[in-house]
Short mmCIF file of C-alpha atoms in Angstrom, two decimals:
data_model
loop_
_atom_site.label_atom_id
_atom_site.label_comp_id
_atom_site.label_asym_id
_atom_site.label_seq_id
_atom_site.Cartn_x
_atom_site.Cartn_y
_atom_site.Cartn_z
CA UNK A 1 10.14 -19.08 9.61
CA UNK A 2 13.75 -19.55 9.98
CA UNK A 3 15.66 -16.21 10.05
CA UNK A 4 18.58 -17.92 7.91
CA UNK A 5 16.29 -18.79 4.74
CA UNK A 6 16.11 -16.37 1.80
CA UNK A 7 13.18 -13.57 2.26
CA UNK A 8 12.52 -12.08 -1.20
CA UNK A 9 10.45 -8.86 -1.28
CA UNK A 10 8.81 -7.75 -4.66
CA UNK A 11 8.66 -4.66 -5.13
CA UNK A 12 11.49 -3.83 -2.97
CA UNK A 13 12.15 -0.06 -4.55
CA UNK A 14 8.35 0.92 -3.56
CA UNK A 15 6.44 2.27 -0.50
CA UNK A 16 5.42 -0.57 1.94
CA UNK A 17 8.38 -2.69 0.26
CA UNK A 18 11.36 -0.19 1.54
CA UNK A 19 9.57 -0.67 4.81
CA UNK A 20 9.37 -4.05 4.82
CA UNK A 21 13.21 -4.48 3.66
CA UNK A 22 14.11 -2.32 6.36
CA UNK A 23 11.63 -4.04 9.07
CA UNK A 24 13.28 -7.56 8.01
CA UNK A 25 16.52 -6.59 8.17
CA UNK A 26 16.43 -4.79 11.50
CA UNK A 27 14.71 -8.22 13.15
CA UNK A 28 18.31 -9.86 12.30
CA UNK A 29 17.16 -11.72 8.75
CA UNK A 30 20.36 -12.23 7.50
CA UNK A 31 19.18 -13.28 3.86
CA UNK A 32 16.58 -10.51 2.09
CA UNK A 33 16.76 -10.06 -1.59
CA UNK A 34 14.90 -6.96 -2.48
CA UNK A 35 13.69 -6.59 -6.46
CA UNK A 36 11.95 -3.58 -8.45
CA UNK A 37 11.87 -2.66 -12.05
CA UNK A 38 13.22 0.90 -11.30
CA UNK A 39 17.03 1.95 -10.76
CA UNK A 40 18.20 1.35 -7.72
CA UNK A 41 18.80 5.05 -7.13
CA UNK A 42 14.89 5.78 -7.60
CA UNK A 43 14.34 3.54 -4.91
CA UNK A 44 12.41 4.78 -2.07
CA UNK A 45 14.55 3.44 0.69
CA UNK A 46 17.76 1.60 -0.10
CA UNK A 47 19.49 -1.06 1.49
CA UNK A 48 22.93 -2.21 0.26
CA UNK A 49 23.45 -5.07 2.83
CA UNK A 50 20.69 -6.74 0.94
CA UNK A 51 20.95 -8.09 -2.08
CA UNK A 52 19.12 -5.87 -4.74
CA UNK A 53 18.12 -6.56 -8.04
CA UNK A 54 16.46 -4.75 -10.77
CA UNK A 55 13.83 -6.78 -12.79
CA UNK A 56 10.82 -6.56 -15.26
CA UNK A 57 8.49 -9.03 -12.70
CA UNK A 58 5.64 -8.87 -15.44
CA UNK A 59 8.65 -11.32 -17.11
CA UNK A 60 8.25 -15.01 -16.22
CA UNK A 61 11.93 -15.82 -16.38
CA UNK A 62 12.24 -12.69 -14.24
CA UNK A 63 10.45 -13.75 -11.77
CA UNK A 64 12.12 -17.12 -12.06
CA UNK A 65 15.35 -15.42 -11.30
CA UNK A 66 13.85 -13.38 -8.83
CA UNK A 67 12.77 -16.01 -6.46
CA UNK A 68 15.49 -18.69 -6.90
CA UNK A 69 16.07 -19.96 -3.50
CA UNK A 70 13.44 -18.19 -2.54
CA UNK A 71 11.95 -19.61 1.18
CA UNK A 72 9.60 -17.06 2.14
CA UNK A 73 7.98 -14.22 -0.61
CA UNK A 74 6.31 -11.13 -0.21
CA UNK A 75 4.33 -9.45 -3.39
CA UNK A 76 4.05 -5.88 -3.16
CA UNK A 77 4.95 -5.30 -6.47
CA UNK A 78 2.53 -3.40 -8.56
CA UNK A 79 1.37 -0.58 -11.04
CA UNK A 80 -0.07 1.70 -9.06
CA UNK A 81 -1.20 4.71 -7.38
CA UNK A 82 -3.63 6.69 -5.82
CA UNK A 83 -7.11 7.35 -7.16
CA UNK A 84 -5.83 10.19 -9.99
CA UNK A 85 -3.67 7.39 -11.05
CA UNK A 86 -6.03 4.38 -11.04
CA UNK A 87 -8.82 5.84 -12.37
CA UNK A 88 -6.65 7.05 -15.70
CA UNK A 89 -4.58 3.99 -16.42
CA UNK A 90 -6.84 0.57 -16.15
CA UNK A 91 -5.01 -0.91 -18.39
CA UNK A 92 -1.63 -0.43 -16.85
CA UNK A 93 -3.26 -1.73 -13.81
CA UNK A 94 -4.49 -4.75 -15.51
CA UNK A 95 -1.37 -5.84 -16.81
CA UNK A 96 0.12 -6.33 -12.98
CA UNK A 97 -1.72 -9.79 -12.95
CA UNK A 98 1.02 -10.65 -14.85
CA UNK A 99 3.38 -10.14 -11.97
CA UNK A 100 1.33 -12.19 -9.66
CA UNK A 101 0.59 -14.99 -12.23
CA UNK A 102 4.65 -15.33 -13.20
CA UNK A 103 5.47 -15.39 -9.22
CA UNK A 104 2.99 -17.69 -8.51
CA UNK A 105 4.19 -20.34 -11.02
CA UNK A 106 7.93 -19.41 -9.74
CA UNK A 107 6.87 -19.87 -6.74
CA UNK A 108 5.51 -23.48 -6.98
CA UNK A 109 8.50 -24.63 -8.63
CA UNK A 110 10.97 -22.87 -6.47
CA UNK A 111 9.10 -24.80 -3.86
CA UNK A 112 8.94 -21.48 -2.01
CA UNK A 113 7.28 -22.29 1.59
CA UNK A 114 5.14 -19.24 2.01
CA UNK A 115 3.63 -16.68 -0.55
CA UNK A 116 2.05 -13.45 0.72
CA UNK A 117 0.03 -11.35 -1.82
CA UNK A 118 -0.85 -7.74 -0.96
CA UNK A 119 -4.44 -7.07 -2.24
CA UNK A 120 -6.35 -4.14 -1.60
CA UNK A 121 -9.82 -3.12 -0.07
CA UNK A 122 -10.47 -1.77 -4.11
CA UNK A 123 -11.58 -5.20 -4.27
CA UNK A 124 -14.73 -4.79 -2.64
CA UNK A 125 -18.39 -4.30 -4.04
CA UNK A 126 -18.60 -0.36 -4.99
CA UNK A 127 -22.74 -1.33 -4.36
CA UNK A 128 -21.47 -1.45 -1.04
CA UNK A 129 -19.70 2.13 -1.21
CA UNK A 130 -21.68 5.02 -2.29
CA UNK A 131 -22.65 6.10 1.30
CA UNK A 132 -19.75 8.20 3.42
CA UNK A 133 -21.55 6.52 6.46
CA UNK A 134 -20.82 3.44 5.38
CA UNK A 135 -21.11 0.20 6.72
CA UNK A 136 -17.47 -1.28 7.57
CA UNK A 137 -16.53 -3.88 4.55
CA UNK A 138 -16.29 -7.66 5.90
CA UNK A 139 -14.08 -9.78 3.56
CA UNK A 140 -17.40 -11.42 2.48
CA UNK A 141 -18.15 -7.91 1.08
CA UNK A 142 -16.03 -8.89 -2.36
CA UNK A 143 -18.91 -11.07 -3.30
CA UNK A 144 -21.02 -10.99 -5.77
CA UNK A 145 -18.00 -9.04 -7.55
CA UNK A 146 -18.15 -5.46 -8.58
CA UNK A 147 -14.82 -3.68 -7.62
CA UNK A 148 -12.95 -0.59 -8.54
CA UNK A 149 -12.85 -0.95 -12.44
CA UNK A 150 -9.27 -1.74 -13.80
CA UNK A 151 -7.42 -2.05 -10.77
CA UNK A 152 -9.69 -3.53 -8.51
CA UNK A 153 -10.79 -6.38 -10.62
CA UNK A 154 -6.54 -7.17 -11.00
CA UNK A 155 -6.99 -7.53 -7.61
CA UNK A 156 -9.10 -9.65 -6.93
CA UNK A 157 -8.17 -12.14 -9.59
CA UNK A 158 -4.82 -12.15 -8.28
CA UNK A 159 -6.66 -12.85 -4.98
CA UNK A 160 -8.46 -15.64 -6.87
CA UNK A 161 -4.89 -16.92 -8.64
CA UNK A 162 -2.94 -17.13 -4.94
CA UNK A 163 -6.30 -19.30 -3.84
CA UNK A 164 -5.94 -21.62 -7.18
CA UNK A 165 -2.27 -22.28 -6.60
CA UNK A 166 -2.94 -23.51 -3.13
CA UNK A 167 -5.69 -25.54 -3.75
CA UNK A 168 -4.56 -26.70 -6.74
CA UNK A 169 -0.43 -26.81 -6.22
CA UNK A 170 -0.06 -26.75 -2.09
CA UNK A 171 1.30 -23.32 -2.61
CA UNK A 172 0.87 -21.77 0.75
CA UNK A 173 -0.48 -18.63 0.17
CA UNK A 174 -1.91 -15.53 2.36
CA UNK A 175 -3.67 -13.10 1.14
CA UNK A 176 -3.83 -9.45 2.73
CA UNK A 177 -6.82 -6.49 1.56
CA UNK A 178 -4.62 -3.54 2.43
CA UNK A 179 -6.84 -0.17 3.10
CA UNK A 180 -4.58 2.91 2.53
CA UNK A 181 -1.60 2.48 3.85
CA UNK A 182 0.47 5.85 4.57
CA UNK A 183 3.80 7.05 6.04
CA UNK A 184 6.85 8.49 5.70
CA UNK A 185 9.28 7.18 3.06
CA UNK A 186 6.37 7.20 0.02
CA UNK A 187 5.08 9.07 -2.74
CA UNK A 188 3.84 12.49 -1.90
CA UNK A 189 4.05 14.43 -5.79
CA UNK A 190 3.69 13.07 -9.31
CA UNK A 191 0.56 11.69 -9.69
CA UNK A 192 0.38 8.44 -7.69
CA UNK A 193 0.41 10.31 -4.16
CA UNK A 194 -2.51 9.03 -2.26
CA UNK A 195 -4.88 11.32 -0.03
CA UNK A 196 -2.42 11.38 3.10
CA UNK A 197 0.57 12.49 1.53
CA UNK A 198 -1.34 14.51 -1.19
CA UNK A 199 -2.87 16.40 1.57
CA UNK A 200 0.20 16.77 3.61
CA UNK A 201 2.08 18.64 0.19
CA UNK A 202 -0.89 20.54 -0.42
CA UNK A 203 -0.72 22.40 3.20
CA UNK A 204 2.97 22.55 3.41
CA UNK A 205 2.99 24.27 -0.59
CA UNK A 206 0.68 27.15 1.34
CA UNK A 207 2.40 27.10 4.74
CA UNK A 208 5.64 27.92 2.57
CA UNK A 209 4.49 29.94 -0.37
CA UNK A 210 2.50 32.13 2.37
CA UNK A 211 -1.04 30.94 -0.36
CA UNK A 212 -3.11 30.25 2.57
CA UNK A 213 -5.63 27.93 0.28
CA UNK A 214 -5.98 24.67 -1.21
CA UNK A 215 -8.28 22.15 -3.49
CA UNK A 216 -9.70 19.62 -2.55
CA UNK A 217 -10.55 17.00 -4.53
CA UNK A 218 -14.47 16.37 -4.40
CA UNK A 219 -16.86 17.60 -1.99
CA UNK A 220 -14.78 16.62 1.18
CA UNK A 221 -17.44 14.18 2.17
CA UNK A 222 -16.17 10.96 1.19
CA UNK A 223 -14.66 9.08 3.71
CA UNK A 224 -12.16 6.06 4.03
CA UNK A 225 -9.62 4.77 6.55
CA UNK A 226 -5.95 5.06 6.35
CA UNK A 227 -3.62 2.87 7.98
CA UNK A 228 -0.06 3.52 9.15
CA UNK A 229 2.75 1.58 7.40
CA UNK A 230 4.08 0.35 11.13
CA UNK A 231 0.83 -1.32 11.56
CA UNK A 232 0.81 -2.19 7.45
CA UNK A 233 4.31 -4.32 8.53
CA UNK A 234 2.75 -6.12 11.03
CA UNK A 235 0.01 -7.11 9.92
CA UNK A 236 1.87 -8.58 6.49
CA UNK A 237 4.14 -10.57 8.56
CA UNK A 238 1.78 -11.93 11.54
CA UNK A 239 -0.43 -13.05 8.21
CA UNK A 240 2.41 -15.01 6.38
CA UNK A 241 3.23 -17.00 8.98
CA UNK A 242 -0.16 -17.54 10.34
CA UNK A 243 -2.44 -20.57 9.04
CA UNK A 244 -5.30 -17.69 8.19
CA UNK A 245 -5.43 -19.35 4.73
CA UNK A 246 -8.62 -16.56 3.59
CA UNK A 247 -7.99 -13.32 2.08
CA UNK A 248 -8.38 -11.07 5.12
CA UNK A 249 -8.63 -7.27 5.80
CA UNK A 250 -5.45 -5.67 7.30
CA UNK A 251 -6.70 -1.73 8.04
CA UNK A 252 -7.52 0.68 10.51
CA UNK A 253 -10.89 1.32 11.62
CA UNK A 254 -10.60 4.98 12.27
CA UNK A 255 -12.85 5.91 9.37
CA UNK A 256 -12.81 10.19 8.55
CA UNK A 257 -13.68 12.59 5.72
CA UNK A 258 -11.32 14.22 3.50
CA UNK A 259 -12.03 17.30 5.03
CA UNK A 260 -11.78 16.09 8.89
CA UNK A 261 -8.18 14.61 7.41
CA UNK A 262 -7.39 18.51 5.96
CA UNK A 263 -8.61 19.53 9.74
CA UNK A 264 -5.90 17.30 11.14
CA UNK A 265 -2.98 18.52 8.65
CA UNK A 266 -4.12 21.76 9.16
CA UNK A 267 -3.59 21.53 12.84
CA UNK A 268 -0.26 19.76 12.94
CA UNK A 269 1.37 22.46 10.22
CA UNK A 270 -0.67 25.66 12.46
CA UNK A 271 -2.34 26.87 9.32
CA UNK A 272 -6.03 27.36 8.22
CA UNK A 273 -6.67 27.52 4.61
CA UNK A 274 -9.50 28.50 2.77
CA UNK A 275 -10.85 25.61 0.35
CA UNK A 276 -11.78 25.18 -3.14
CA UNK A 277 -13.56 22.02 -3.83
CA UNK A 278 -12.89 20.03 -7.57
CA UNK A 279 -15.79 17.89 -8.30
CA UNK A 280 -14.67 16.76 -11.56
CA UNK A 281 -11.21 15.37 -9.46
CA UNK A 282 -11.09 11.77 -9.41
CA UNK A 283 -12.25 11.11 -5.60
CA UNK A 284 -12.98 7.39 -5.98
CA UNK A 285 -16.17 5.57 -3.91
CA UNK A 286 -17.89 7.93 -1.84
CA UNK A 287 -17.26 5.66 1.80
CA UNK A 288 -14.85 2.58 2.43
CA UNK A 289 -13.59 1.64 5.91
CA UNK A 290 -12.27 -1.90 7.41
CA UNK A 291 -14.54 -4.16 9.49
CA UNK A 292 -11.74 -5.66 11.56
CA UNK A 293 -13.87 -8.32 13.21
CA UNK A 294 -12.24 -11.33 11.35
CA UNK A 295 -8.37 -9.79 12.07
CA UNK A 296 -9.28 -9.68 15.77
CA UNK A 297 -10.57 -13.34 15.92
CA UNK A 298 -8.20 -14.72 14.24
CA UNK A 299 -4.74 -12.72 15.22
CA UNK A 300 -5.53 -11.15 18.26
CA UNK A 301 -5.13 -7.89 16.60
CA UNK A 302 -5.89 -5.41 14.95
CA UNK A 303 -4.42 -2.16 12.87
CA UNK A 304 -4.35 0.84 15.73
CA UNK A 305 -2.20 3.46 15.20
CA UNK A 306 -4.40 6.65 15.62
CA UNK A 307 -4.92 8.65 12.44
CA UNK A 308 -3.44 12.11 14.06
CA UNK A 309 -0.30 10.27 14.96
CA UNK A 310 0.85 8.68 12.04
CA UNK A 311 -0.36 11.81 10.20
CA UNK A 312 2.15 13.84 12.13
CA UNK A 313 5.40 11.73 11.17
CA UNK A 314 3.82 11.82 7.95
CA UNK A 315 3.66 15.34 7.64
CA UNK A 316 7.19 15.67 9.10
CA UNK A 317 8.93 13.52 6.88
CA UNK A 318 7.12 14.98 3.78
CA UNK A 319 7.65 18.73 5.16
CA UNK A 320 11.61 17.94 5.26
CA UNK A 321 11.84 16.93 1.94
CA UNK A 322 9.92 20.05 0.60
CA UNK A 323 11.17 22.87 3.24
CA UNK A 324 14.49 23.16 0.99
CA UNK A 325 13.05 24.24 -2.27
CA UNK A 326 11.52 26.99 -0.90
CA UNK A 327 14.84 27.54 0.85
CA UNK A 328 16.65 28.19 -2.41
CA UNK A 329 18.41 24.55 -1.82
CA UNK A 330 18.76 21.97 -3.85
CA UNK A 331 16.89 18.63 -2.35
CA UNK A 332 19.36 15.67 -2.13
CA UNK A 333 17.71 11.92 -2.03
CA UNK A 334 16.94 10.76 1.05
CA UNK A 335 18.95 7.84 2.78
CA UNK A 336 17.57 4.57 3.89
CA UNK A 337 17.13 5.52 7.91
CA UNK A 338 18.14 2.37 9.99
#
């Protein structure tokens, strides 16, 4: 795509969004509109040489306005959060298929020439899931349907919606299964954290308070793969402008336990804790990882960016932000880094 035609990002204010901004703007894009529904000054990363907008995107005429002019459009915008989030607001997480219905329809009549959709590897069949040796997940793996309640099934419909609006419209849409994507720059307190940066505050609050101890949530056994949000960018852009038409996994294959990821924080902060293990914590399926077979046949490529790695810039980033409290001084938002 033409560098010169108008990139909107959804979900702009967010995680992989800020990253993406950034990512587009740094390859010389000279057109990116970024829009969220929170204050610019709660975004996560902000840009002010693109143009920013706040909008409601569960609002059809929002959206409309959102992607006027529109050439190329990236989803990411979305209610949710990691598994103490997902698991306690279904409904909230239902309602983002309004997002991705009202951008689809402003997309077809913006004419918009590509439409990427960010799914998510909750999409697959949780039959499929209940073993932490578990068999990789193929994208055929969605079928017959049983995902994550609430926010799983949002995704995949809104999987089902992008396929609808090409087949039915010519709306040129790609479709990325994201598994845990991770990195500096995202939510690591609140309630939405996810297990990279939940872990990573957890060892830094008893590095710093001198509390050598932490809980875990679950028995430490489950296992998953987390992807770095370099790799995440990547992948998302390689995919829109591909002709892979399918939805298609975009993850690491590095699977590990929650406790071999606690091992690896552990090492990179020079601590050892003793654990406590919460079995009545939401800890989601009990084994997920990416089967990256279709990525590498059809891209060339695949998500590789090891685990301790990203983990440490992770754990860096996060550690800055927290070190001052403890300091006695007052934490000051963090600037977009260029």
């Amino acid at each position: 795509m033409l560098k010169d035609g108008k990139v909107v990002v959804c979900g702009g204010g967010g995680f992989i969004g800020g990253h993406l901004v950034g990512d587009l703007l740094r390859q010389g894009y000279s057109d990116v509109r970024s829009v969220d529904i929170k204050p610019f000054d709660e975004w996560y990363q902000r840009f002010p040489e693109a143009e920013n907008l706040q909008l409601d995107l569960s609002e059809k005429d929002a959206c409309y306005r959102a992607l006027d002019g529109a050439a190329v459009v990236y989803n990411l915008a979305a209610d949710m959060g990691g598994m103490g989030f997902i698991e306690n607001n279904k409904a909230l997480c239902m309602l983002t298929v309004l997002i991705n219905t009202h951008l689809c329809m402003a997309a077809k009549d913006n004419r918009v020439q590509r439409y990427f959709y960010a799914s998510s590897a909750c999409v697959y069949n949780a039959d499929k899931q209940r073993d932490p040796n578990v068999t990789a997940l193929k994208e055929a793996d969605a079928y017959p349907a049983m995902p994550e309640d609430g926010y799983g099934w949002e995704k995949l419909f809104s999987e089902r919606m992008c396929r609808h609006f090409r087949e039915d419209f010519g709306l040129q849409t790609r479709v990325a299964r994201y598994h845990n994507v991770y990195g500096p720059h995202g939510t690591f307190e609140g309630g939405r954290e996810k297990a990279p940066a939940a872990v990573c505050r957890k060892v830094i609050e008893a590095k710093l308070s001198g509390k050598h101890e932490i809980e875990i949530w679950g028995d430490g056994h489950q296992t998953r793969s987390f992807m770095y949000i370099s790799d995440c960018l990547k992948g998302t852009q390689d995919l829109t402008h591909s002709d892979i038409i399918e939805p298609i996994n975009i993850g690491s294959s590095e699977l590990v336990s929650i406790n071999q990821l606690v091992d690896i924080v552990e090492t990179i902060a020079g601590v050892k804790l003793r654990r406590s293990y919460n079995l009545k914590a939401p800890k989601g399926v009990n084994g997920r990882n990416s089967d990256n077979t279709l990525i590498r046949k059809l891209m060339g490529w695949e998500p590789s960016t090891k685990l301790r790695d990203g983990m440490e810039l992770t754990y860096r980033w996060i550690y800055d932000q927290m070190a001052p409290r403890y300091a006695g001084a007052k934490r000051t938002p963090v600037a977009a880094a260029h």
